[in-house]
Amino acid sequence: MTQEIYTLLKQSEWFSNLPDEVIHLLMERVKTHTVQPGEAIIQRGQQDDSVFMIQSGWVKVVIPEEGEEGEMVLNHVGPGEMVGELSLVDQRPRSASVIALSELSVLELTRRDFLEIMEQYPMMGLHMLITTSKRMRFVLTYLEQAVTWSHKIAEGDYSFLEEEQAAGGPGSVVDHSASDSARANRFLAAFFQMAQDVQKREAELKEQVKKLIIQIDSGKRDHEIEQIVGSDFFAKLKLETLQIREERDKSKKA
Amino acid sequence: MSKIVSIHSFRGGTGKSNTTANLAAQVALAGKRVGIVDTDIQSPGIHVLFGLDGVSMGHTLNEYLRGEVPIEEVAFNIGDHTGDVSGRVKLAGQALYLFPSSIKGSEISRVLKDGYDANKLNEGLQDMIKTLNLDYLFIDTHPGLNEETLLSISISDILILIMRPDNQDFQGTAVTVDIAKLLLVDHLHLLVNKALSRYDFGHLKAEIEGVFDTPVAAVLPLTEDMVENASGDIFSLAFPDHPWSKGIRQVVDTILKIG
């Protein structure tokens, strides 16, 4: 177990290239947790400031959609990667929730321990910055793609969704061998699927007009007409109308 | 040759009076001599759109039908009394005569109790056309298919049936269309009003024309702007560029072509 943690830390983005003494110091401080699929290791809005390193398994980073049970997936994170670094730095509430996709083993490092170690080994801070910059670049790619697709939707073009669906099945974990842009597309596709659902609903509403017209009860219609046409008044009216029309035609000719 | 144009709808709330007032006003604006009869004696309402109240309207159709006053004393010339609202003021100098029904409770209950003489109404309409030398006489009818309505339909040269795109209107309109055809109305047109913007209007028009086997003169949108206007003016005159007003002018073109 200790060896495993050692290897993991040595290979991680934040701690690789740090001398063994720092790694050993970290190993003393981190706490190991086992998390079941579906459980959250971080809850959006919560006020805590630990950072987590995934030892094994995968998590999804999600933002819940307002007023609904749905969620928007921002990222998938796997072994050797960190989550929760924002609150570690700025101590503000958690910006997103992190939920286990599979059984998970994570290492927790508190802000207090992190700062203590960083005081002795400032290089660790630089590594953290590099990782955070990478995440930032991913977010920018994500935004850029979101804007591009929004424009397409405004023009009624949903073809990019089909292309994206063809590129990979939904629900599977998006690993890091893919480029930032390919990964952003995968996550955004799920979100923009919603826009396509809206379009479908709109089309269905238009279709309802057709259904409305078709719903004329011909039996009822015939019965009502029969009642009117069968009355004495109608017979008299029809006769009078014919006379009026004849007179009009005569006066036209005259 | 003068034309009688009946504006009818099977159910209430289709915007019938409002549409009648707008069509008549636009035809008058085109230089024709126009009359409007409110035969919805049970619940008159068109006078409000022309700024009339119980006092200013003077003699009413009710009195004429009882033989108390001649028809010319019932006619109220809007062109001489436009008021100063932005739409109606455009009617100044035009020949647009309103034959209002009484809005007095006692008069209405008298009609409800005794009914009124359909033949007398027919004579009255001919009298109006002749006396005021009208090109077009618009009849704002009572919703449904009672005897007065059947009479109005039967003497019409042009019948415009207003419907909203909903099932109850479709059913009642289907019956009315068949009756109008049996009464040999020369020019029968449907007018779809209060269509929700989510509908494809072109498609809606084609579908309805197919199902009713009757031309649709226009599909007019449901509009909040109309509600804001709150019946105080003639909408298509006040807001000529509004899609609803453009639709109204489309119907007017149809009517004028028939004339």
Coordinates of C-alpha atoms in Angstrom, one line a residue:
Chain A
M1 CA 0.0 0.0 0.0
T2 CA 2.8 2.4 1.0
Q3 CA 4.7 1.5 -2.1
E4 CA 1.6 2.1 -4.2
I5 CA 1.1 5.6 -2.7
Y6 CA 4.7 6.4 -3.2
T7 CA 4.6 5.4 -6.9
L8 CA 1.4 7.4 -7.3
L9 CA 2.8 10.5 -5.8
K10 CA 6.0 10.2 -7.8
Q11 CA 3.9 10.0 -11.0
S12 CA 1.4 12.7 -10.1
E13 CA 1.3 16.1 -11.8
W14 CA 1.8 18.0 -8.6
F15 CA 4.5 16.0 -6.8
S16 CA 6.6 14.4 -9.5
N17 CA 10.1 15.8 -9.6
L18 CA 10.0 16.5 -5.9
P19 CA 12.8 15.0 -3.8
D20 CA 11.9 11.7 -1.9
E21 CA 11.9 13.5 1.5
V22 CA 8.9 15.6 0.3
I23 CA 7.2 12.5 -0.9
H24 CA 7.7 10.8 2.4
L25 CA 6.4 13.9 4.2
L26 CA 3.3 13.8 2.0
M27 CA 2.8 10.1 2.7
E28 CA 2.7 10.9 6.4
R29 CA 0.1 13.6 5.9
V30 CA -2.4 12.2 3.3
K31 CA -5.5 10.2 4.4
T32 CA -6.8 7.4 2.2
H33 CA -10.5 7.1 1.6
T34 CA -12.5 4.5 -0.3
V35 CA -15.6 5.9 -2.0
Q36 CA -18.5 3.9 -3.6
P37 CA -19.8 4.7 -7.1
G38 CA -22.3 7.6 -7.0
E39 CA -20.9 9.0 -3.8
A40 CA -19.6 12.6 -3.8
I41 CA -16.2 13.4 -2.5
I42 CA -16.8 17.1 -3.0
Q43 CA -20.2 18.8 -2.9
R44 CA -20.7 22.0 -4.8
G45 CA -21.2 25.0 -2.4
Q46 CA -19.5 23.2 0.6
Q47 CA -17.0 25.2 2.6
D48 CA -14.0 22.9 2.9
D49 CA -10.5 23.2 1.5
S50 CA -8.8 19.8 1.1
V51 CA -7.4 18.7 -2.2
F52 CA -7.9 15.1 -3.4
M53 CA -5.7 12.9 -5.5
I54 CA -7.3 10.0 -7.4
Q55 CA -5.5 6.8 -6.6
S56 CA -7.7 4.4 -8.5
G57 CA -11.0 4.7 -10.3
W58 CA -12.7 7.7 -12.1
V59 CA -14.8 10.7 -11.0
K60 CA -16.9 13.1 -12.9
V61 CA -16.9 16.9 -12.2
V62 CA -20.5 18.2 -12.4
I63 CA -22.6 21.2 -12.0
P64 CA -26.2 20.5 -11.1
E65 CA -28.8 22.1 -13.4
E66 CA -31.0 24.6 -11.7
G67 CA -34.4 23.3 -10.6
E68 CA -33.9 19.9 -12.2
E69 CA -32.4 16.6 -11.3
G70 CA -30.0 16.8 -14.3
E71 CA -26.4 17.8 -14.2
M72 CA -23.8 19.1 -16.6
V73 CA -20.6 17.2 -16.7
L74 CA -17.5 19.4 -17.0
N75 CA -14.8 16.8 -16.8
H76 CA -13.8 13.3 -16.1
V77 CA -10.7 12.8 -13.8
G78 CA -8.8 9.6 -13.2
P79 CA -5.7 8.1 -11.5
G80 CA -2.9 10.5 -10.6
E81 CA -5.0 13.6 -11.1
M82 CA -6.1 16.2 -8.5
V83 CA -9.5 17.6 -7.8
G84 CA -10.5 20.4 -5.4
E85 CA -7.5 22.6 -6.0
L86 CA -9.5 25.8 -6.4
S87 CA -10.9 25.8 -2.8
L88 CA -7.5 24.8 -1.6
V89 CA -6.1 28.0 -3.1
D90 CA -8.9 30.5 -2.5
Q91 CA -10.8 28.9 0.4
R92 CA -14.1 29.8 -1.3
P93 CA -17.1 27.3 -1.5
R94 CA -16.7 24.4 -3.8
S95 CA -17.4 25.4 -7.5
A96 CA -18.5 21.9 -8.6
S97 CA -19.4 18.5 -7.3
V98 CA -17.1 15.6 -7.7
I99 CA -18.8 12.2 -7.9
A100 CA -17.3 8.7 -8.1
L101 CA -18.0 6.9 -11.4
S102 CA -16.5 3.7 -10.1
E103 CA -15.2 2.4 -6.8
L104 CA -12.7 4.9 -5.8
S105 CA -9.6 5.2 -3.8
V106 CA -8.5 8.9 -3.1
L107 CA -5.8 10.6 -1.0
E108 CA -6.9 13.7 0.9
L109 CA -4.4 16.4 1.7
T110 CA -5.7 19.3 3.9
R111 CA -4.9 22.9 3.1
R112 CA -3.0 23.3 6.3
D113 CA -0.7 20.3 5.5
F114 CA -0.3 21.5 1.9
L115 CA 0.8 25.0 3.0
E116 CA 3.2 23.6 5.6
I117 CA 5.0 21.4 3.0
M118 CA 5.0 24.2 0.4
E119 CA 6.7 26.5 2.8
Q120 CA 9.6 24.0 2.9
Y121 CA 9.5 23.1 -0.8
P122 CA 8.2 26.1 -2.9
M123 CA 8.6 24.1 -6.1
M124 CA 5.5 22.2 -5.2
G125 CA 3.6 25.4 -5.7
L126 CA 5.0 25.8 -9.2
H127 CA 3.8 22.3 -10.1
M128 CA 0.4 23.1 -8.8
L129 CA 0.3 26.2 -10.9
I130 CA 1.2 24.3 -14.0
T131 CA -1.6 21.8 -13.4
T132 CA -4.1 24.6 -12.8
S133 CA -3.0 26.3 -16.0
K134 CA -3.6 23.1 -17.9
R135 CA -7.1 23.0 -16.4
M136 CA -7.6 26.6 -17.3
R137 CA -6.7 26.0 -20.9
F138 CA -9.2 23.1 -21.0
V139 CA -11.9 25.4 -19.7
L140 CA -11.0 28.0 -22.4
T141 CA -11.3 25.3 -25.1
Y142 CA -14.6 24.3 -23.6
L143 CA -15.9 27.8 -23.7
E144 CA -14.8 28.4 -27.2
Q145 CA -16.5 25.3 -28.4
A146 CA -19.7 26.2 -26.4
V147 CA -19.8 29.6 -28.2
T148 CA -19.2 28.0 -31.6
W149 CA -22.0 25.5 -31.1
S150 CA -24.4 28.1 -29.7
H151 CA -23.9 30.1 -32.9
K152 CA -24.7 26.9 -34.9
I153 CA -27.9 26.3 -32.9
A154 CA -29.0 29.9 -33.4
E155 CA -28.8 29.1 -37.2
G156 CA -30.7 25.9 -36.6
D157 CA -27.7 23.7 -37.4
Y158 CA -27.6 20.6 -35.1
S159 CA -25.4 18.5 -37.4
F160 CA -22.4 18.8 -35.0
L161 CA -24.3 16.7 -32.5
E162 CA -24.6 13.8 -34.8
E163 CA -21.0 14.1 -35.7
E164 CA -20.1 14.0 -32.0
Q165 CA -22.4 11.1 -31.3
A166 CA -20.7 9.2 -34.1
A167 CA -17.3 9.9 -32.6
G168 CA -18.0 8.2 -29.3
G169 CA -20.8 6.6 -27.3
P170 CA -22.3 8.7 -24.5
G171 CA -21.6 7.7 -20.9
S172 CA -18.2 6.3 -21.4
V173 CA -15.3 7.8 -19.5
V174 CA -13.3 10.3 -21.5
D175 CA -9.6 9.7 -20.8
H176 CA -6.7 12.0 -21.2
S177 CA -5.3 10.5 -24.3
A178 CA -7.8 12.7 -26.1
S179 CA -7.0 16.3 -27.0
D180 CA -8.6 19.1 -25.0
S181 CA -10.8 20.0 -27.8
A182 CA -12.0 16.4 -28.3
R183 CA -12.7 16.1 -24.6
A184 CA -14.6 19.4 -24.5
N185 CA -16.7 18.2 -27.4
R186 CA -17.7 15.1 -25.6
F187 CA -18.8 16.8 -22.5
L188 CA -20.6 19.6 -24.4
A189 CA -22.4 17.2 -26.6
A190 CA -24.4 16.0 -23.6
F191 CA -25.3 19.6 -22.8
F192 CA -26.2 20.6 -26.3
Q193 CA -28.3 17.4 -26.7
M194 CA -30.7 19.4 -24.5
A195 CA -30.9 22.1 -27.1
Q196 CA -31.8 19.5 -29.7
D197 CA -34.5 18.1 -27.3
V198 CA -36.0 21.6 -27.2
Q199 CA -36.0 21.8 -31.0
K200 CA -37.8 18.4 -31.1
R201 CA -40.4 19.6 -28.6
E202 CA -41.0 22.7 -30.8
A203 CA -41.4 20.6 -33.8
E204 CA -43.9 18.3 -32.0
L205 CA -45.9 21.4 -30.9
K206 CA -46.2 22.5 -34.6
E207 CA -47.3 19.0 -35.4
Q208 CA -50.2 19.3 -33.0
V209 CA -51.9 21.8 -35.3
K210 CA -52.3 18.9 -37.7
K211 CA -53.8 16.7 -35.0
L212 CA -56.2 19.5 -33.9
I213 CA -57.7 19.8 -37.4
I214 CA -58.1 16.1 -37.8
Q215 CA -60.2 16.0 -34.7
I216 CA -63.5 16.9 -36.2
D217 CA -66.2 14.5 -35.0
S218 CA -68.0 13.9 -38.3
G219 CA -70.9 12.0 -36.6
K220 CA -71.6 14.9 -34.3
R221 CA -71.2 17.3 -37.2
D222 CA -73.7 15.5 -39.3
H223 CA -76.1 15.3 -36.4
E224 CA -76.0 19.0 -35.8
I225 CA -76.4 19.8 -39.4
E226 CA -79.4 17.5 -39.6
Q227 CA -81.0 19.2 -36.7
I228 CA -80.7 22.7 -38.3
V229 CA -81.5 21.6 -41.8
G230 CA -84.5 19.6 -40.7
S231 CA -86.3 22.5 -39.0
D232 CA -89.2 24.3 -40.5
F233 CA -87.4 27.6 -40.1
F234 CA -84.5 26.4 -42.3
A235 CA -86.8 25.2 -45.1
K236 CA -88.6 28.5 -45.1
L237 CA -85.3 30.4 -45.0
K238 CA -83.9 28.5 -47.9
L239 CA -86.9 29.2 -50.0
E240 CA -86.8 32.9 -49.1
T241 CA -83.1 33.1 -49.8
L242 CA -83.7 31.6 -53.2
Q243 CA -86.3 34.2 -53.9
I244 CA -84.1 37.0 -52.7
R245 CA -81.3 35.8 -54.9
E246 CA -83.5 35.5 -57.9
E247 CA -84.7 39.1 -57.5
R248 CA -81.1 40.3 -57.1
D249 CA -80.1 38.5 -60.3
K250 CA -83.0 40.1 -62.1
S251 CA -82.1 43.5 -60.8
K252 CA -78.5 42.9 -61.9
K253 CA -79.6 42.0 -65.4
A254 CA -82.0 45.0 -65.5
Chain B
M1 CA -73.8 46.6 -56.7
S2 CA -73.7 46.7 -52.9
K3 CA -72.5 43.7 -50.9
I4 CA -73.6 42.4 -47.6
V5 CA -70.6 41.0 -45.7
S6 CA -71.4 38.9 -42.6
I7 CA -68.7 38.4 -40.0
H8 CA -69.6 35.3 -38.0
S9 CA -68.0 32.9 -35.6
F10 CA -69.5 29.7 -34.1
R11 CA -68.2 30.5 -30.6
G12 CA -67.7 33.8 -28.7
G13 CA -64.2 35.2 -28.0
T14 CA -62.8 34.8 -31.5
G15 CA -62.3 38.6 -31.9
K16 CA -65.4 38.9 -34.2
S17 CA -66.5 42.5 -33.3
N18 CA -62.9 43.7 -33.4
T19 CA -62.3 42.1 -36.8
T20 CA -65.6 43.5 -38.2
A21 CA -64.7 47.0 -37.0
N22 CA -61.2 46.8 -38.5
L23 CA -62.4 45.3 -41.9
A24 CA -65.2 47.9 -42.2
A25 CA -62.9 50.8 -41.3
Q26 CA -60.2 49.6 -43.8
V27 CA -62.9 49.3 -46.6
A28 CA -64.1 52.8 -45.7
L29 CA -60.6 54.1 -45.8
A30 CA -60.3 52.7 -49.4
G31 CA -63.1 55.2 -50.3
K32 CA -66.1 52.9 -50.2
R33 CA -69.4 53.8 -48.5
V34 CA -69.7 51.4 -45.6
G35 CA -72.2 50.4 -43.0
I36 CA -71.8 48.3 -39.9
V37 CA -74.8 46.6 -38.2
D38 CA -74.4 45.1 -34.8
T39 CA -77.0 42.4 -34.9
D40 CA -75.5 40.8 -31.8
I41 CA -78.5 42.4 -30.0
Q42 CA -78.1 40.1 -27.0
S43 CA -74.6 41.3 -26.3
P44 CA -73.7 44.3 -28.4
G45 CA -70.1 45.6 -28.3
I46 CA -68.8 47.0 -31.6
H47 CA -69.8 50.5 -30.7
V48 CA -67.0 50.7 -28.0
L49 CA -64.4 50.4 -30.7
F50 CA -65.8 53.5 -32.3
G51 CA -65.9 55.4 -29.1
L52 CA -69.7 55.4 -28.6
D53 CA -71.5 55.0 -25.3
G54 CA -75.2 54.7 -24.5
V55 CA -75.7 58.4 -24.7
S56 CA -73.7 59.3 -27.8
M57 CA -75.1 56.4 -29.9
G58 CA -78.6 58.0 -30.1
H59 CA -81.3 55.9 -31.6
T60 CA -80.7 52.2 -31.9
L61 CA -81.5 49.2 -34.1
N62 CA -83.9 48.0 -31.4
E63 CA -86.1 51.1 -31.9
Y64 CA -86.0 50.7 -35.7
L65 CA -87.0 47.1 -35.4
R66 CA -90.0 48.1 -33.3
G67 CA -90.9 50.6 -36.0
E68 CA -90.3 53.6 -33.8
V69 CA -87.7 55.5 -35.9
P70 CA -86.7 55.4 -39.5
I71 CA -83.3 53.7 -40.3
E72 CA -81.5 56.9 -41.2
E73 CA -82.0 58.1 -37.6
V74 CA -80.2 55.0 -36.3
A75 CA -77.1 55.5 -38.6
F76 CA -74.2 57.1 -36.8
N77 CA -71.5 58.5 -39.1
I78 CA -68.1 57.6 -37.7
G79 CA -66.4 59.8 -40.3
D80 CA -68.0 62.9 -38.7
H81 CA -67.3 61.8 -35.1
T82 CA -63.9 60.1 -35.1
G83 CA -62.8 61.5 -31.7
D84 CA -59.0 62.1 -31.3
V85 CA -57.6 58.6 -30.8
S86 CA -54.7 58.0 -33.3
G87 CA -56.3 55.3 -35.4
R88 CA -59.9 56.4 -35.7
V89 CA -58.9 60.0 -36.6
K90 CA -57.8 58.6 -40.0
L91 CA -61.5 57.9 -40.8
A92 CA -62.3 61.7 -40.8
G93 CA -64.5 62.5 -43.8
Q94 CA -65.0 58.8 -44.8
A95 CA -68.5 57.4 -45.1
L96 CA -68.6 54.8 -42.4
Y97 CA -72.0 54.4 -40.7
L98 CA -72.6 52.4 -37.6
F99 CA -76.1 51.0 -36.8
P100 CA -75.7 50.3 -33.1
S101 CA -77.8 47.9 -30.9
S102 CA -79.0 49.2 -27.6
I103 CA -76.8 48.5 -24.6
K104 CA -79.6 49.2 -22.1
G105 CA -80.4 46.3 -19.9
S106 CA -84.1 46.7 -20.4
E107 CA -83.8 46.7 -24.2
I108 CA -81.6 43.6 -24.2
S109 CA -84.0 41.7 -21.9
R110 CA -86.9 42.7 -24.2
V111 CA -85.1 41.2 -27.2
L112 CA -84.2 38.1 -25.2
K113 CA -87.9 37.7 -24.1
D114 CA -89.6 38.5 -27.4
G115 CA -87.0 37.8 -30.0
Y116 CA -87.0 40.0 -33.0
D117 CA -88.6 39.9 -36.4
A118 CA -86.0 38.4 -38.8
N119 CA -87.9 39.6 -41.8
K120 CA -88.0 43.1 -40.4
L121 CA -84.2 42.9 -40.0
N122 CA -83.8 41.8 -43.6
E123 CA -86.0 44.8 -44.8
G124 CA -83.9 47.0 -42.5
L125 CA -80.7 46.0 -44.1
Q126 CA -82.0 46.7 -47.6
D127 CA -83.3 50.0 -46.3
M128 CA -79.9 50.9 -45.0
I129 CA -78.1 50.1 -48.2
K130 CA -80.7 52.1 -50.2
T131 CA -81.0 55.1 -48.0
L132 CA -77.3 55.6 -47.4
N133 CA -76.2 54.3 -50.9
L134 CA -73.8 51.9 -49.3
D135 CA -71.2 49.8 -51.2
Y136 CA -70.7 47.4 -48.4
L137 CA -72.8 46.5 -45.3
F138 CA -71.0 44.6 -42.6
I139 CA -73.0 42.5 -40.2
D140 CA -71.5 41.7 -36.8
T141 CA -73.5 38.6 -36.0
H142 CA -74.4 36.8 -32.8
P143 CA -72.2 33.7 -32.2
G144 CA -73.8 30.3 -32.7
L145 CA -76.4 29.2 -35.2
N146 CA -79.7 30.7 -34.1
E147 CA -82.4 32.0 -36.4
E148 CA -81.1 35.5 -36.6
T149 CA -77.7 34.2 -37.5
L150 CA -79.0 31.9 -40.1
L151 CA -80.9 34.8 -41.6
S152 CA -77.7 36.9 -41.7
I153 CA -75.8 34.1 -43.4
S154 CA -78.5 33.5 -45.9
I155 CA -78.7 37.1 -47.1
S156 CA -74.9 37.6 -47.2
D157 CA -73.0 38.0 -50.4
I158 CA -69.8 37.4 -48.5
L159 CA -69.5 35.4 -45.3
I160 CA -66.4 35.5 -43.3
L161 CA -66.2 32.8 -40.6
I162 CA -63.7 33.6 -37.9
M163 CA -62.2 30.7 -36.0
R164 CA -59.3 30.2 -33.5
P165 CA -57.1 27.2 -34.2
D166 CA -58.5 25.0 -31.5
N167 CA -60.7 21.9 -31.5
Q168 CA -63.9 23.4 -30.3
D169 CA -63.8 26.0 -33.0
F170 CA -63.0 23.5 -35.6
Q171 CA -66.0 21.4 -34.8
G172 CA -68.5 24.3 -34.7
T173 CA -67.0 25.9 -37.8
A174 CA -67.3 22.7 -39.7
V175 CA -71.1 22.7 -39.1
T176 CA -71.3 26.4 -40.0
V177 CA -69.4 25.9 -43.2
D178 CA -71.8 23.2 -44.3
I179 CA -74.8 25.3 -43.4
A180 CA -73.5 28.3 -45.3
K181 CA -72.9 26.1 -48.4
L182 CA -76.5 24.7 -48.1
L183 CA -77.7 28.3 -48.0
L184 CA -75.7 29.0 -51.2
V185 CA -73.6 31.9 -49.9
D186 CA -71.7 33.1 -52.9
H187 CA -68.4 33.9 -51.3
L188 CA -67.4 32.0 -48.2
H189 CA -64.0 32.6 -46.5
L190 CA -62.5 31.5 -43.3
L191 CA -60.4 33.8 -41.2
V192 CA -58.1 32.2 -38.6
N193 CA -57.6 34.6 -35.6
K194 CA -55.5 34.4 -32.5
A195 CA -53.0 31.9 -33.9
L196 CA -50.1 31.2 -31.6
S197 CA -46.8 32.3 -33.0
R198 CA -45.4 28.7 -32.7
Y199 CA -47.6 27.6 -35.6
D200 CA -46.4 27.7 -39.1
F201 CA -49.0 30.0 -40.6
G202 CA -48.6 28.9 -44.1
H203 CA -49.0 25.3 -43.1
L204 CA -52.0 26.1 -40.9
K205 CA -53.7 27.9 -43.8
A206 CA -53.1 24.9 -46.2
E207 CA -54.3 22.4 -43.6
I208 CA -57.5 24.3 -42.8
E209 CA -58.3 25.0 -46.4
G210 CA -57.9 21.3 -47.1
V211 CA -60.1 20.1 -44.2
F212 CA -62.9 22.6 -44.7
D213 CA -62.6 22.8 -48.5
T214 CA -63.0 26.6 -48.1
P215 CA -60.4 29.4 -48.7
V216 CA -58.7 31.0 -45.7
A217 CA -58.5 34.7 -46.3
A218 CA -55.8 35.2 -43.7
V219 CA -54.2 33.7 -40.5
L220 CA -53.9 36.5 -37.9
P221 CA -51.6 36.2 -34.9
L222 CA -52.6 36.2 -31.3
T223 CA -51.1 39.5 -30.1
E224 CA -50.6 41.0 -26.7
D225 CA -50.5 44.4 -28.3
M226 CA -54.2 44.0 -29.1
V227 CA -55.0 43.4 -25.4
E228 CA -53.1 46.6 -24.5
N229 CA -55.1 48.5 -27.1
A230 CA -58.0 47.5 -24.8
S231 CA -60.8 48.0 -27.4
G232 CA -60.3 51.8 -27.3
D233 CA -59.4 52.2 -31.0
I234 CA -59.3 50.6 -34.4
F235 CA -56.1 48.6 -34.1
S236 CA -55.2 48.3 -37.8
L237 CA -55.5 52.0 -38.2
A238 CA -53.5 52.8 -35.1
F239 CA -50.8 50.2 -35.8
P240 CA -50.8 49.8 -39.6
D241 CA -47.4 48.0 -39.7
H242 CA -48.4 45.3 -37.1
P243 CA -48.6 41.7 -38.6
W244 CA -52.2 41.5 -37.4
S245 CA -53.1 44.7 -39.4
K246 CA -51.3 43.5 -42.5
G247 CA -53.4 40.3 -42.2
I248 CA -56.6 42.4 -42.0
R249 CA -55.6 44.3 -45.1
Q250 CA -55.1 41.0 -46.9
V251 CA -58.8 40.2 -46.1
V252 CA -59.9 43.6 -47.2
D253 CA -58.2 43.0 -50.6
T254 CA -60.1 39.8 -50.9
I255 CA -63.4 41.6 -50.1
L256 CA -62.7 44.5 -52.5
K257 CA -61.8 42.1 -55.3
I258 CA -65.2 40.4 -54.9
G259 CA -67.0 43.8 -55.1

